Coordinates of C-alpha atoms and ligand atoms in Angstrom, one line a residue:
X1 CA -36.5 -0.4 132.0
X2 CA -39.1 -1.0 135.4
X3 CA -39.9 -4.8 134.9
X4 CA -42.8 -7.3 136.0
X5 CA -41.7 -10.6 138.2
X6 CA -43.6 -12.5 139.6
X7 CA -47.2 -12.5 140.1
X8 CA -49.0 -13.1 143.4
X9 CA -52.9 -14.4 143.5
X10 CA -54.8 -15.1 147.2
X11 CA -58.6 -15.7 148.2
X12 CA -59.0 -11.7 150.8
X13 CA -61.7 -13.6 153.1
X14 CA -62.3 -10.3 155.7
X15 CA -61.7 -13.7 159.0
X16 CA -58.7 -14.1 157.6
X17 CA -57.9 -10.2 159.1
X18 CA -59.6 -11.2 161.9
X19 CA -57.9 -14.5 162.9
X20 CA -54.6 -12.4 162.5
X21 CA -55.4 -9.1 164.2
X22 CA -57.0 -11.1 167.1
X23 CA -54.3 -14.0 167.5
X24 CA -56.2 -16.7 166.4
X25 CA -53.6 -18.2 164.0
X26 CA -52.9 -21.1 166.2
X27 CA -56.1 -22.6 167.3
X28 CA -57.0 -25.5 165.2
X29 CA -59.6 -23.6 163.2
X30 CA -56.6 -21.0 161.2
X31 CA -53.4 -22.7 161.5
X32 CA -54.0 -25.4 158.4
X33 CA -54.7 -21.8 156.4
X34 CA -51.4 -20.0 157.8
X35 CA -49.2 -22.8 156.8
X36 CA -50.2 -22.8 153.5
X37 CA -49.1 -18.8 153.3
X38 CA -46.0 -20.5 155.7
X39 CA -43.8 -20.4 151.8
X40 CA -45.7 -17.2 150.4
X41 CA -43.7 -14.9 153.7
X42 CA -40.7 -16.4 153.1
X43 CA -40.8 -16.0 149.4
X44 CA -41.3 -12.6 149.4
X45 CA -38.8 -12.5 151.5
X46 CA -36.7 -13.3 149.4
X47 CA -38.2 -12.1 146.2
X48 CA -38.8 -8.4 147.8
X49 CA -40.2 -6.2 144.9
X50 CA -39.9 -2.5 144.9
X51 CA -43.5 -2.3 144.4
X52 CA -46.6 -4.1 144.2
X53 CA -49.4 -3.5 141.3
X54 CA -52.4 -4.6 144.1
X55 CA -55.9 -5.7 141.9
X56 CA -58.7 -6.5 144.5
X57 CA -62.1 -5.3 144.9
X58 CA -63.8 -2.0 147.1
X59 CA -66.9 -4.0 149.2
X60 CA -68.8 -0.9 148.3
X61 CA -66.9 0.2 151.0
X62 CA -65.0 3.0 149.4
X63 CA -67.4 3.9 146.7
X64 CA -70.3 2.6 148.2
X65 CA -73.0 1.7 146.0
X66 CA -73.7 5.4 144.1
X67 CA -70.7 6.1 142.1
X68 CA -69.3 3.0 140.6
X69 CA -65.4 2.4 138.1
X70 CA -64.9 -0.6 136.8
X71 CA -61.4 -0.3 136.5
X72 CA -59.8 2.2 139.3
X73 CA -56.4 2.7 139.7
X74 CA -54.9 4.6 143.4
X75 CA -52.3 7.5 142.1
X76 CA -52.0 9.1 145.7
X77 CA -49.1 9.0 148.0
X78 CA -51.4 6.7 150.8
X79 CA -53.9 5.7 151.6
X80 CA -55.7 4.4 155.2
X81 CA -56.9 1.2 156.2
X82 CA -60.7 1.6 156.5
X83 CA -63.2 0.8 158.8
X84 CA -65.8 -1.9 157.2
X85 CA -68.1 -1.9 160.8
X86 CA -65.6 -3.3 163.3
X87 CA -63.0 -0.6 163.2
X88 CA -60.2 -0.1 161.3
X89 CA -58.0 -3.5 161.1
X90 CA -54.6 -2.0 163.0
X91 CA -52.8 -3.0 160.2
X92 CA -50.2 0.0 158.8
X93 CA -51.3 2.5 156.0
X94 CA -50.4 2.0 152.4
X95 CA -48.1 3.9 151.1
X96 CA -48.8 4.4 147.5
X97 CA -46.6 5.0 143.7
X98 CA -47.4 8.5 142.6
X99 CA -45.2 8.5 139.8
X100 CA -44.9 5.3 138.8
X101 CA -48.9 5.0 139.2
X102 CA -50.3 8.5 137.0
X103 CA -47.4 6.8 134.7
X104 CA -49.5 3.7 134.3
X105 CA -52.1 6.3 134.1
X106 CA -51.4 7.3 131.1
X107 CA -50.3 4.6 129.5
X108 CA -52.4 2.0 129.7
X109 CA -55.5 5.3 128.6
X110 CA -53.8 5.5 125.6
X111 CA -53.7 1.9 125.0
X112 CA -58.2 2.6 125.2
X113 CA -58.6 1.3 128.9
X114 CA -60.5 4.1 130.6
X115 CA -59.1 4.1 133.9
X116 CA -61.0 6.4 137.1
X117 CA -58.3 8.3 138.1
X118 CA -58.0 8.1 141.7
X119 CA -56.4 10.6 144.0
X120 CA -57.8 9.6 148.0
X121 CA -59.4 6.2 147.9
X122 CA -59.8 4.4 152.2
X123 CA -58.8 0.3 151.8
X124 CA -60.9 -2.8 152.6
X125 CA -60.5 -6.0 153.3
X126 CA -60.0 -7.0 149.5
X127 CA -57.4 -5.4 149.4
X128 CA -55.6 -4.4 153.2
X129 CA -56.0 -9.0 153.6
X130 CA -54.0 -10.3 151.3
X131 CA -50.9 -8.0 152.5
X132 CA -51.2 -9.7 155.9
X133 CA -51.3 -13.0 154.2
X134 CA -47.8 -12.5 152.6
X135 CA -45.9 -10.2 154.6
X136 CA -47.6 -11.6 158.7
X137 CA -47.8 -8.1 161.0
X138 CA -44.9 -5.6 160.3
X139 CA -44.7 -2.6 161.6
X140 CA -44.8 -1.3 157.5
X141 CA -46.0 -3.0 154.5
X142 CA -42.4 -3.8 152.9
X143 CA -42.7 -1.0 149.9
X144 CA -45.3 0.3 148.5
X145 CA -48.6 -0.7 146.4
X146 CA -50.1 0.6 144.3
X147 CA -54.0 0.0 145.0
X148 CA -56.6 -1.0 141.6
X149 CA -59.8 -1.8 142.3
X150 CA -62.4 -4.3 140.4
X151 CA -65.8 -4.2 140.3
X152 CA -67.8 -7.3 140.8
X153 CA -69.5 -6.3 143.6
X154 CA -72.7 -4.5 141.2
X155 CA -73.3 -6.7 137.9
X156 CA -72.1 -5.1 134.5
X157 CA -68.6 -7.0 135.9
X158 CA -65.8 -6.6 133.6
X159 CA -65.2 -10.2 131.1
X160 CA -61.3 -12.1 132.2
X161 CA -60.4 -11.9 128.1
X162 CA -61.1 -7.9 129.0
X163 CA -59.2 -7.6 132.3
X164 CA -56.3 -10.8 130.9
X165 CA -54.9 -7.7 127.9
X166 CA -55.6 -5.1 130.6
X167 CA -53.0 -6.8 132.3
X168 CA -51.3 -6.7 128.7
X169 CA -51.9 -3.4 129.0
X170 CA -50.8 -2.4 132.9
X171 CA -47.6 -4.9 131.9
X172 CA -46.2 -2.2 128.9
X173 CA -47.0 0.2 130.6
X174 CA -44.9 -1.1 133.6
X175 CA -42.1 -2.4 131.0
X176 CA -41.8 1.6 129.5
X177 CA -41.1 3.0 132.8
X178 CA -37.9 4.4 133.1
X179 CA -36.7 3.7 136.1
X180 CA -35.0 -0.3 136.9
X181 CA -37.7 -1.3 139.5
X182 CA -39.3 -4.9 140.1
X183 CA -42.5 -4.9 140.8
X184 CA -44.8 -7.6 141.6
X185 CA -48.6 -7.6 140.4
X186 CA -51.2 -9.4 142.8
X187 CA -54.6 -10.7 141.9
X188 CA -56.9 -11.4 144.5
X189 CA -60.8 -12.1 146.1
X190 CA -62.0 -15.7 145.2
X191 CA -62.0 -18.6 144.4
X192 CA -65.2 -20.3 144.9
X193 CA -68.2 -18.8 147.9
X194 CA -71.2 -17.2 148.2
X195 CA -72.6 -15.1 151.0
X196 CA -76.2 -14.8 150.5
X197 CA -79.1 -17.1 149.7
X198 CA -80.5 -20.8 149.5
X199 CA -77.5 -21.8 147.7
X200 CA -74.4 -19.4 150.6
X201 CA -71.6 -20.9 151.9
X202 CA -71.3 -23.3 148.1
X203 CA -67.5 -24.1 147.6
X204 CA -66.7 -25.8 144.6
X205 CA -63.1 -27.6 144.9
X206 CA -63.4 -29.7 141.9
X207 CA -64.0 -26.1 139.7
X208 CA -61.8 -24.1 141.4
X209 CA -58.7 -26.1 140.9
X210 CA -59.6 -26.5 137.7
X211 CA -59.2 -22.8 137.7
X212 CA -55.4 -22.6 138.8
X213 CA -54.5 -25.9 136.7
X214 CA -56.2 -23.9 133.2
X215 CA -55.4 -19.5 134.9
X216 CA -51.3 -21.1 134.6
X217 CA -51.5 -23.6 131.3
X218 CA -53.9 -21.9 128.9
X219 CA -54.7 -18.4 130.5
X220 CA -56.6 -17.1 127.2
X221 CA -58.9 -20.0 127.3
X222 CA -59.5 -19.5 130.8
X223 CA -60.3 -16.5 129.8
X224 CA -63.3 -17.2 128.0
X225 CA -65.1 -18.3 131.6
X226 CA -69.3 -16.8 130.7
X227 CA -70.4 -14.8 134.2
X228 CA -73.2 -17.8 134.1
X229 CA -70.5 -19.8 134.5
X230 CA -68.7 -18.0 137.0
X231 CA -72.1 -17.8 139.3
X232 CA -73.1 -22.0 138.3
X233 CA -70.1 -23.5 139.8
X234 CA -68.4 -21.5 141.7
X235 CA -70.7 -19.4 143.5
X236 CA -72.1 -15.6 143.4
X237 CA -68.8 -14.2 144.5
X238 CA -67.1 -16.7 142.9
X239 CA -67.0 -14.0 140.7
X240 CA -64.1 -11.9 142.6
X241 CA -61.5 -15.0 140.4
X242 CA -62.0 -11.8 137.3
X243 CA -59.2 -10.0 138.5
X244 CA -56.6 -12.9 138.9
X245 CA -56.8 -12.4 134.6
X246 CA -55.1 -8.7 135.1
X247 CA -52.1 -10.5 137.1
X248 CA -51.9 -13.1 134.5
X249 CA -52.3 -10.7 131.6
X250 CA -49.4 -9.0 133.4
X251 CA -47.3 -12.4 132.9
X252 CA -44.1 -12.3 129.5
X253 CA -45.4 -13.7 127.3
X254 CA -43.5 -16.7 125.4
X255 CA -41.7 -18.5 128.4
X256 CA -44.7 -19.9 130.5
X257 CA -44.3 -18.8 133.7
X258 CA -43.0 -20.8 136.8
X259 CA -45.1 -22.3 139.9
X260 CA -43.2 -21.3 142.4
X261 CA -46.0 -21.9 145.0
X262 CA -50.3 -23.3 144.9
X263 CA -53.2 -24.1 147.5
X264 CA -55.8 -24.8 148.1
X265 CA -57.9 -24.8 151.5
X266 CA -61.6 -25.0 153.0
X267 CA -62.8 -23.7 155.1
X268 CA -62.7 -19.8 155.5
X269 CA -65.4 -18.5 156.7
X270 CA -67.9 -19.2 153.4
X271 CA -65.4 -19.2 150.9
X272 CA -63.0 -22.2 149.4
X273 CA -59.0 -20.1 149.8
X274 CA -57.3 -21.0 147.1
X275 CA -52.8 -19.0 146.2
X276 CA -50.2 -19.5 143.5
X277 CA -47.4 -17.4 142.7
X278 CA -45.7 -17.5 139.1
X279 CA -42.4 -16.0 138.2
X280 CA -41.6 -14.3 135.0
X281 CA -38.3 -16.5 133.9
X282 CA -34.8 -15.4 132.8
Ligands
DHB301 C1 -66.3 -13.7 152.9 C2 -65.5 -13.4 151.9 C3 -65.2 -12.9 150.5 O1 -64.8 -11.9 149.9 C4 -66.0 -11.2 151.2 O2 -65.6 -10.0 150.9 C5 -66.9 -10.7 152.2 C6 -66.2 -12.7 153.3 C7 -67.0 -14.5 153.8 O3 -66.1 -15.5 153.6 O4 -67.2 -14.3 154.8
FE302 FE1 -65.1 -10.3 148.0

């Protein structure tokens, strides 16, 4: 039986990817940020999964604004890093897991969540930056990845509650897959940031840290946070945080998860970087 063993949460700021690709990680601006991921890279080496189910958002890259699925599951054999205007990032292509992805699609759709099936997709910074933060700059990513795209770019976007319940359906799907696979689920995006308008640059460290506390201890109550609160308190792009509930909902019920790592850092471009690693207790 396949099993979800741990969840990882992290921001996906594109400038972090550029800093790595351009060899700037030791510069004074970036050094404290990358220091916060040293533990994480070591942890991932020691807890290498067979598959990563990576919840992310596309930024009008693969889907454009002509067609916007709310939830889309990647069932392809591989995915190419996208050209977001400066050429594709010099990172490995992403190898998929079509068998497990198709099984999850089957199970989750029968559980009444309408997923879009994606058989070809270029993946933007929303997916590649979390991989870079957790894996560094390897020749190949350490395992296959199932990309799961969530619309947080064009309203209406899904609620935190729906995302939490979707995570539960994904857990059930994984646990009904016959092969013994160690699966991690990653929730990415956030934390507070606003990229445009008079409030551009908004950071709300107090609100972010309370979100990190409550995601661990009371995800159900936190999932009720209104869209208006995200926008007001965490900026227009803070809404990316709803994706973290998919990963949190996929964690075991009952015994609370063990927090292995927590990191919060400002500045990183316009965004507050938040990061958690939670393990399921045996
Ligand atoms: C930034 C953050 C994002 O989440 C994003 O998608 C684009 C830019 C930023 O802080 O620069
Ligand atoms: Fe983003």
